[in-house]
Amino acid sequence: MAKAILRVSGIKTTGDLRGIGKHNVDRISETNSDIDRERSHENITLKSCGGNYNFMFEEVTSDLKKQHDEQMKTTRKSRQKSFHNKINDDKSDVACEFLLSASPEYFEGKSKGEIENWAKTSLDFITEKIGIEEKNVLHAVVHMDEKTPHLHVVAVPLVKKYDGRKKEDVLTISRKHFIKNREEMAQVQTDYVDHLKENGIDLERGQEKSGAKHLDVTRYKLQETQKDLKELEVNLGAKEKDLLEKNQQLASIDQKIKMNLEAVPDRNFRFKKDLPKEIKTEVKPKMIGKPEIIKTETENTVFSPKQLKSMENQINAAVTIKKDYERLQTTDLVKENQNLRRYAIDSVSENKQLKSEIVKLKNQNNELRSEVSRLKDHISDLKHEIGSIYKTTKEYFQARTSDFKRHVRDFVSKVSEKEPQGHFEQLHKRERRREQDRGMER
């Protein structure tokens, strides 16, 4: 039975949101070569975004922005941020993307109306069961212009949560409010299959606790491409085996034809010149004596019974070959062989294209890994420099004032106003804890 697929990934910044919009709406992608732009008109839109994700995001988060602006009125000027900078600097996501699909065999033979019904049922699961309000869904679309139909749902997980400091409910963006961890994600996937079955859609859940990692949308598509490639290679092997069998059948028929041809004289066959000709005998009577016998050679050739039999065999063999040839031309064997050859050529070409695409994706993945590694090294260098600055600052105040601890604390406080929870502040807190621990040991 075909398996249901449900994935969710976070969207960190409004810049990322814009990029995802280009893929989902404009069908522009540098990494996905599966998009067939000529079929994009077949895509099924369940909720339109008006052509721009960021414009929809501003509409959905308008109340959150008002809340932020009010908060900034009572915030120290040095700590004030614009709404745009605030949400992009936060560790939490600005939105999330659900990807829902099924293994390819489910969609085989399905009409567009049946696929749309599956998609609407899936969208209902997100809004009714997971709990994301429909008004907070930016866009919902089924992509029919790729190998396997799949539903993208981009939403802002906007909720009201109790703020202990303010003693009231406040608006916040929180994906974890709806799906807290992997265990809850596994339960959501199970509930999704149950929801589909309740609505007459017969799909089964993938294996639970299989050790498979939860994949974001891009990596999921890469994995599916690799699966398609493996399946194609298996099918290609079967077709090549079938093609070999058909070629062997053709070779067998060719051998039979060759044997029949051996019984037929070649095209330059000529009867022997010394074959006897028919002799016409004419008796011419005379008045006196014996009649005169006149023998005249005609154009007709005389065959012996053995020669006649040989000729009959050769003619019959030629007729048999002609009939076999005509019969073969009217059967599917030749056509099937031609089709199989074309299929093999097309499959090999598609195979090479998929392998090329996977190599490209792997290269991009390696580039991203290298970039992450470089950034980690740079962060490590910066932390080392900050540590040196902190140590130098502390030594500077210690050498010039008796109340150096207060001066260090004030200096750290000034730095923290511009970079709250920064590495400089963390070093200071760590140093204070060490001093406290040393004091307790004494």
Coordinates of C-alpha atoms in Angstrom, one line a residue:
M1 CA 0.0 0.0 0.0
A2 CA 1.1 3.5 -0.8
K3 CA 2.6 5.5 2.2
A4 CA 1.6 9.0 3.4
I5 CA 4.3 11.7 3.7
L6 CA 4.2 14.7 6.0
R7 CA 7.3 16.9 6.7
V8 CA 7.6 20.3 8.3
S9 CA 10.6 22.7 8.4
G10 CA 11.1 26.1 9.9
I11 CA 11.7 29.3 7.9
K12 CA 14.2 31.4 9.8
T13 CA 14.0 34.9 8.2
T14 CA 11.8 37.0 5.9
G15 CA 14.6 36.7 3.3
D16 CA 14.3 32.9 3.4
L17 CA 10.5 33.3 3.2
R18 CA 11.0 35.4 0.0
G19 CA 13.2 32.6 -1.5
I20 CA 10.6 29.9 -0.8
G21 CA 8.0 32.1 -2.4
K22 CA 10.0 32.2 -5.6
H23 CA 10.0 28.4 -5.7
N24 CA 6.4 27.8 -4.7
V25 CA 4.8 30.7 -6.6
D26 CA 7.1 31.7 -9.5
R27 CA 8.5 28.2 -9.9
I28 CA 12.0 29.4 -9.9
S29 CA 14.6 27.0 -8.5
E30 CA 18.4 26.7 -9.0
T31 CA 18.5 23.3 -7.4
N32 CA 15.3 21.6 -8.6
S33 CA 15.5 20.6 -12.3
D34 CA 12.3 18.5 -12.0
I35 CA 10.0 21.5 -12.6
D36 CA 8.2 21.3 -15.9
R37 CA 7.2 24.9 -16.5
E38 CA 4.9 23.8 -19.4
R39 CA 2.7 21.9 -16.8
S40 CA 2.8 24.7 -14.1
H41 CA -0.7 25.8 -15.2
E42 CA -2.0 22.4 -13.9
N43 CA -0.9 23.3 -10.3
I44 CA -3.8 23.4 -7.8
T45 CA -4.0 26.5 -5.6
L46 CA -6.0 25.9 -2.4
K47 CA -5.1 29.3 -0.9
S48 CA -3.6 32.2 -2.9
C49 CA -0.8 34.4 -1.5
G50 CA -1.5 37.2 -3.9
G51 CA 1.8 36.6 -5.6
N52 CA 4.0 37.7 -2.6
Y53 CA 4.8 35.8 0.6
N54 CA 6.2 38.8 2.4
F55 CA 3.1 41.0 1.7
M56 CA 0.9 38.2 3.1
F57 CA 3.3 37.9 6.1
E58 CA 2.9 41.6 6.9
E59 CA -0.9 41.2 6.8
V60 CA -0.9 38.1 9.1
T61 CA 1.5 39.7 11.6
S62 CA 0.0 43.2 11.7
D63 CA -1.3 42.7 15.3
L64 CA 2.1 41.3 16.3
K65 CA 3.7 44.4 14.9
K66 CA 1.4 46.7 16.8
Q67 CA 2.2 44.8 20.0
H68 CA 5.9 45.2 19.2
D69 CA 5.6 49.0 18.5
E70 CA 3.8 49.5 21.8
Q71 CA 6.5 47.6 23.7
M72 CA 9.2 49.7 22.0
K73 CA 7.6 52.9 23.5
T74 CA 8.7 51.8 27.0
T75 CA 12.0 50.2 26.0
R76 CA 15.4 51.8 26.5
K77 CA 16.4 53.6 23.4
S78 CA 19.6 51.7 23.0
R79 CA 17.7 48.4 23.0
Q80 CA 15.0 49.4 20.6
K81 CA 14.6 47.5 17.3
S82 CA 12.4 47.7 14.3
F83 CA 9.8 44.9 14.0
H84 CA 11.6 43.6 10.9
N85 CA 15.0 43.4 12.7
K86 CA 13.4 41.9 15.8
I87 CA 11.8 38.9 14.1
N88 CA 14.8 38.3 12.0
D89 CA 17.2 38.4 14.9
D90 CA 15.1 36.1 17.1
K91 CA 16.1 32.5 17.4
S92 CA 12.6 31.4 16.6
D93 CA 11.2 31.0 13.1
V94 CA 9.2 33.6 11.2
A95 CA 7.1 30.9 9.5
C96 CA 7.0 27.2 8.7
E97 CA 6.5 25.0 5.6
F98 CA 4.6 21.8 5.5
L99 CA 5.2 19.3 2.7
L100 CA 2.6 16.6 2.2
S101 CA 2.6 13.9 -0.4
A102 CA 2.5 10.1 -0.9
S103 CA 4.6 7.5 -2.5
P104 CA 4.2 7.8 -6.4
E105 CA 2.0 4.7 -6.9
Y106 CA -0.8 6.4 -5.0
F107 CA -1.2 9.1 -7.6
E108 CA -1.1 6.7 -10.6
G109 CA -4.4 6.9 -12.4
K110 CA -5.8 9.6 -10.1
S111 CA -7.8 12.4 -11.7
K112 CA -7.0 16.0 -10.9
G113 CA -10.3 16.2 -8.9
E114 CA -9.2 13.2 -6.7
I115 CA -5.8 14.8 -6.1
E116 CA -7.5 18.1 -5.1
N117 CA -9.7 16.2 -2.7
W118 CA -6.6 14.6 -1.1
A119 CA -5.0 18.1 -0.9
K120 CA -8.0 19.7 0.8
T121 CA -8.2 16.9 3.3
S122 CA -4.5 17.4 4.1
L123 CA -4.9 21.1 4.5
D124 CA -7.9 20.5 6.8
F125 CA -5.6 18.3 9.0
I126 CA -3.2 21.2 9.4
T127 CA -5.8 23.8 10.3
E128 CA -8.2 21.5 12.3
K129 CA -5.9 18.9 13.9
I130 CA -2.6 20.6 14.3
G131 CA -4.4 23.8 15.0
I132 CA -2.8 26.5 12.8
E133 CA -5.5 29.0 12.1
E134 CA -6.6 29.2 8.4
K135 CA -6.1 33.0 8.4
N136 CA -2.4 32.4 9.3
V137 CA -1.8 30.2 6.2
L138 CA 0.1 32.3 3.7
H139 CA -0.1 29.9 0.8
A140 CA -1.3 26.4 -0.1
V141 CA -0.6 24.8 -3.5
V142 CA -0.3 21.4 -5.1
H143 CA 2.6 21.2 -7.5
M144 CA 1.5 19.0 -10.4
D145 CA 4.5 20.1 -12.6
E146 CA 7.0 17.8 -10.9
K147 CA 7.4 14.0 -10.9
T148 CA 5.1 13.3 -7.9
P149 CA 2.3 15.6 -6.9
H150 CA 2.9 17.2 -3.5
L151 CA 1.2 19.9 -1.3
H152 CA 3.2 22.9 0.1
V153 CA 1.5 24.8 3.0
V154 CA 3.4 27.9 4.2
A155 CA 2.0 29.3 7.4
V156 CA 2.9 31.6 10.3
P157 CA 2.5 29.7 13.6
L158 CA 1.1 32.7 15.4
V159 CA -0.3 32.1 18.9
K160 CA -1.3 33.8 22.1
K161 CA 0.8 32.7 25.1
Y162 CA 0.9 33.8 28.7
D163 CA 3.9 36.0 29.5
G164 CA 4.9 35.6 33.1
R165 CA 6.7 38.9 33.3
K166 CA 3.8 40.9 31.8
K167 CA 1.2 38.8 33.5
E168 CA -0.9 38.7 30.4
D169 CA -1.3 36.8 27.1
V170 CA 0.8 38.1 24.3
L171 CA 1.2 37.2 20.6
T172 CA 4.2 35.3 19.5
I173 CA 5.4 33.1 16.6
S174 CA 6.1 29.6 17.9
R175 CA 6.3 26.4 15.8
K176 CA 7.1 24.4 18.9
H177 CA 3.7 25.4 20.4
F178 CA 2.2 23.1 17.8
I179 CA 4.9 20.4 17.4
K180 CA 7.3 20.4 20.4
N181 CA 9.7 17.6 19.6
R182 CA 10.3 14.5 17.5
E183 CA 7.9 12.4 19.6
E184 CA 5.1 14.8 18.9
M185 CA 6.0 14.9 15.2
A186 CA 5.8 11.1 15.1
Q187 CA 2.3 11.3 16.6
V188 CA 1.3 14.0 14.1
Q189 CA 2.3 11.7 11.3
T190 CA 0.2 8.9 12.7
D191 CA -2.8 11.2 13.3
Y192 CA -2.4 12.4 9.7
V193 CA -2.9 8.9 8.3
D194 CA -5.9 8.3 10.6
H195 CA -7.4 11.6 9.4
L196 CA -7.0 10.6 5.7
K197 CA -8.6 7.2 6.4
E198 CA -11.5 8.8 8.1
N199 CA -12.1 10.8 4.9
G200 CA -11.9 7.8 2.6
I201 CA -8.2 8.1 1.6
D202 CA -6.4 4.8 2.0
L203 CA -2.8 5.5 2.8
E204 CA -0.6 3.9 5.4
R205 CA 2.0 5.3 7.8
G206 CA 5.7 4.8 7.2
Q207 CA 7.6 2.7 9.7
E208 CA 7.7 4.2 13.2
K209 CA 11.0 4.6 15.0
S210 CA 12.8 3.4 12.0
G211 CA 15.8 5.6 12.8
A212 CA 15.2 7.8 9.8
K213 CA 16.0 11.4 10.4
H214 CA 13.3 14.1 9.9
L215 CA 14.3 15.9 6.7
D216 CA 13.6 19.4 5.6
V217 CA 11.9 20.0 2.2
T218 CA 15.1 20.3 0.2
R219 CA 16.8 17.3 1.6
Y220 CA 13.6 15.3 1.3
K221 CA 13.5 16.1 -2.4
L222 CA 17.1 15.1 -2.8
Q223 CA 16.3 11.7 -1.1
E224 CA 13.3 11.2 -3.3
T225 CA 15.4 11.9 -6.4
Q226 CA 17.9 9.3 -5.3
K227 CA 15.0 6.8 -4.7
D228 CA 13.7 7.6 -8.2
L229 CA 17.1 7.0 -9.6
K230 CA 17.5 3.7 -7.9
E231 CA 14.0 2.6 -9.0
L232 CA 14.8 3.7 -12.6
E233 CA 18.0 1.8 -12.6
V234 CA 16.1 -1.4 -11.5
N235 CA 13.5 -0.9 -14.1
L236 CA 16.1 -0.2 -16.7
G237 CA 17.9 -3.5 -15.8
A238 CA 14.6 -5.4 -16.2
K239 CA 13.9 -3.7 -19.6
E240 CA 17.4 -4.5 -20.8
K241 CA 16.9 -8.2 -19.8
D242 CA 13.6 -8.2 -21.6
L243 CA 15.3 -6.6 -24.6
L244 CA 18.0 -9.3 -24.5
E245 CA 15.4 -12.0 -24.6
K246 CA 13.6 -10.3 -27.5
N247 CA 16.9 -10.0 -29.4
Q248 CA 17.5 -13.7 -28.8
Q249 CA 14.1 -14.5 -30.2
L250 CA 14.9 -12.4 -33.3
A251 CA 18.2 -14.1 -33.6
S252 CA 16.4 -17.5 -33.6
I253 CA 14.1 -16.3 -36.3
D254 CA 17.0 -15.0 -38.3
Q255 CA 18.7 -18.4 -38.0
K256 CA 15.6 -20.1 -39.4
I257 CA 15.4 -17.6 -42.3
K258 CA 19.1 -18.2 -42.9
M259 CA 18.5 -22.0 -43.1
N260 CA 15.7 -21.4 -45.6
L261 CA 17.8 -19.1 -47.6
E262 CA 20.4 -21.8 -48.0
A263 CA 17.9 -23.8 -49.9
V264 CA 17.3 -20.9 -52.3
P265 CA 19.7 -20.2 -55.1
D266 CA 21.3 -16.8 -54.9
R267 CA 20.1 -13.9 -57.0
N268 CA 22.7 -14.7 -59.7
F269 CA 21.4 -18.2 -60.2
R270 CA 21.4 -19.3 -63.8
F271 CA 20.4 -22.6 -65.3
K272 CA 23.3 -24.5 -66.7
K273 CA 23.9 -23.7 -70.4
D274 CA 24.3 -27.3 -71.3
L275 CA 20.9 -28.4 -70.2
P276 CA 19.2 -30.3 -73.0
K277 CA 16.7 -28.5 -75.2
E278 CA 13.4 -30.0 -76.4
I279 CA 13.8 -31.7 -79.8
K280 CA 10.9 -31.5 -82.2
T281 CA 10.7 -34.4 -84.6
E282 CA 9.0 -34.0 -88.0
V283 CA 8.5 -36.8 -90.4
K284 CA 8.5 -35.8 -94.0
P285 CA 7.3 -38.6 -96.3
K286 CA 8.8 -39.2 -99.7
M287 CA 7.4 -40.5 -102.9
I288 CA 10.1 -43.1 -103.0
G289 CA 12.1 -44.6 -100.2
K290 CA 12.0 -44.0 -96.4
P291 CA 10.4 -40.8 -95.1
E292 CA 12.8 -38.1 -94.0
I293 CA 13.0 -37.4 -90.3
I294 CA 13.8 -33.8 -89.4
K295 CA 14.8 -33.0 -85.8
T296 CA 14.6 -29.3 -84.7
E297 CA 15.7 -27.8 -81.4
T298 CA 13.1 -25.6 -79.7
E299 CA 13.6 -22.9 -77.0
N300 CA 12.2 -25.2 -74.3
T301 CA 14.5 -26.8 -71.8
V302 CA 14.1 -30.4 -70.7
F303 CA 14.5 -31.2 -67.0
S304 CA 15.0 -34.5 -65.5
P305 CA 12.6 -35.6 -62.7
K306 CA 15.4 -35.0 -60.2
Q307 CA 16.1 -31.5 -61.4
L308 CA 12.4 -30.7 -61.4
K309 CA 12.1 -31.9 -57.8
S310 CA 15.0 -29.7 -56.8
M311 CA 13.4 -26.7 -58.4
E312 CA 10.1 -27.3 -56.7
N313 CA 12.0 -27.4 -53.3
Q314 CA 13.7 -24.1 -54.0
I315 CA 10.5 -22.4 -55.1
N316 CA 8.6 -23.7 -52.0
A317 CA 11.5 -22.4 -49.7
A318 CA 11.3 -19.0 -51.3
V319 CA 7.6 -18.8 -50.8
T320 CA 7.9 -19.9 -47.1
I321 CA 10.5 -17.2 -46.5
K322 CA 8.3 -14.5 -48.1
K323 CA 5.3 -15.6 -46.0
D324 CA 7.4 -15.6 -42.8
Y325 CA 8.8 -12.1 -43.6
E326 CA 5.3 -10.7 -44.3
R327 CA 4.0 -12.3 -41.1
L328 CA 6.8 -10.9 -39.0
Q329 CA 6.1 -7.4 -40.3
T330 CA 2.5 -7.6 -39.1
T331 CA 3.3 -8.9 -35.6
D332 CA 4.2 -6.8 -32.5
L333 CA 7.6 -8.4 -32.2
V334 CA 9.5 -6.0 -34.4
K335 CA 7.6 -3.0 -33.2
E336 CA 8.1 -4.1 -29.6
N337 CA 11.8 -4.5 -30.2
Q338 CA 12.0 -1.0 -31.6
N339 CA 10.0 0.4 -28.7
L340 CA 12.3 -1.3 -26.2
R341 CA 15.4 0.1 -27.9
R342 CA 13.9 3.6 -27.8
Y343 CA 12.9 3.1 -24.1
A344 CA 16.4 1.9 -23.2
I345 CA 18.0 4.9 -24.9
D346 CA 15.5 7.3 -23.2
S347 CA 16.0 5.6 -19.8
V348 CA 19.8 5.8 -20.1
S349 CA 19.5 9.5 -20.9
E350 CA 17.2 10.2 -18.0
N351 CA 19.5 8.1 -15.7
K352 CA 22.5 10.3 -16.7
Q353 CA 20.4 13.5 -16.1
L354 CA 19.4 12.3 -12.6
K355 CA 22.9 11.4 -11.7
S356 CA 24.1 14.8 -12.9
E357 CA 21.5 16.5 -10.8
I358 CA 22.4 14.4 -7.7
V359 CA 26.1 15.3 -8.2
K360 CA 25.1 19.0 -8.4
L361 CA 23.1 18.8 -5.2
K362 CA 25.9 17.0 -3.4
N363 CA 28.3 19.7 -4.6
Q364 CA 26.0 22.4 -3.2
N365 CA 25.7 20.5 0.0
N366 CA 29.5 20.2 0.3
E367 CA 29.8 24.0 -0.4
L368 CA 27.3 24.7 2.4
R369 CA 29.1 22.4 4.8
S370 CA 32.4 24.2 3.9
E371 CA 30.7 27.6 4.5
V372 CA 29.4 26.4 7.9
S373 CA 32.9 25.2 8.8
R374 CA 34.4 28.5 7.8
L375 CA 31.8 30.4 9.8
K376 CA 32.5 28.2 12.9
D377 CA 36.2 28.9 12.6
H378 CA 35.5 32.6 12.3
I379 CA 33.2 32.5 15.3
S380 CA 35.9 30.7 17.3
D381 CA 38.4 33.4 16.3
L382 CA 36.0 36.1 17.3
K383 CA 35.4 34.5 20.7
H384 CA 39.1 34.2 21.2
E385 CA 39.5 37.9 20.4
I386 CA 36.6 38.9 22.7
G387 CA 38.2 36.8 25.5
S388 CA 41.5 38.6 25.0
I389 CA 39.7 42.0 25.0
Y390 CA 37.9 41.1 28.2
K391 CA 41.1 39.9 29.9
T392 CA 43.0 43.1 28.8
T393 CA 40.1 45.3 30.0
K394 CA 40.0 43.7 33.4
E395 CA 43.8 43.9 33.8
Y396 CA 43.6 47.6 32.7
F397 CA 41.1 48.5 35.4
Q398 CA 42.8 46.4 38.0
A399 CA 46.1 48.2 37.5
R400 CA 44.5 51.7 37.6
T401 CA 41.8 51.6 40.2
S402 CA 41.1 49.9 43.5
D403 CA 37.4 49.6 42.7
F404 CA 38.2 47.8 39.4
K405 CA 35.4 45.3 39.8
R406 CA 32.7 48.0 39.7
H407 CA 34.3 49.6 36.7
V408 CA 34.5 46.3 34.9
R409 CA 30.8 45.6 35.8
D410 CA 29.8 49.0 34.4
F411 CA 31.8 48.5 31.3
V412 CA 30.3 45.1 30.7
S413 CA 26.8 46.6 31.2
K414 CA 27.5 49.3 28.6
V415 CA 28.6 46.6 26.1
S416 CA 25.5 44.5 26.9
E417 CA 23.2 47.3 26.1
K418 CA 24.4 47.0 22.4
E419 CA 24.9 43.3 22.4
P420 CA 22.6 41.7 25.0
Q421 CA 23.5 38.1 26.0
G422 CA 26.7 38.5 23.9
H423 CA 30.0 36.6 24.4
F424 CA 31.5 39.5 26.3
E425 CA 28.7 39.4 28.9
Q426 CA 28.9 35.6 29.1
L427 CA 32.7 35.7 29.8
H428 CA 32.0 38.2 32.6
K429 CA 29.3 36.0 34.2
R430 CA 31.6 33.0 34.0
E431 CA 34.5 34.9 35.6
R432 CA 32.1 36.0 38.4
R433 CA 31.0 32.4 39.1
R434 CA 34.6 31.3 39.2
E435 CA 35.4 34.0 41.8
Q436 CA 32.4 33.0 43.9
D437 CA 33.4 29.4 43.8
R438 CA 36.9 30.3 44.9
G439 CA 35.5 32.3 47.7
M440 CA 33.4 29.4 48.9
E441 CA 36.4 27.1 48.8
R442 CA 38.3 29.5 51.1

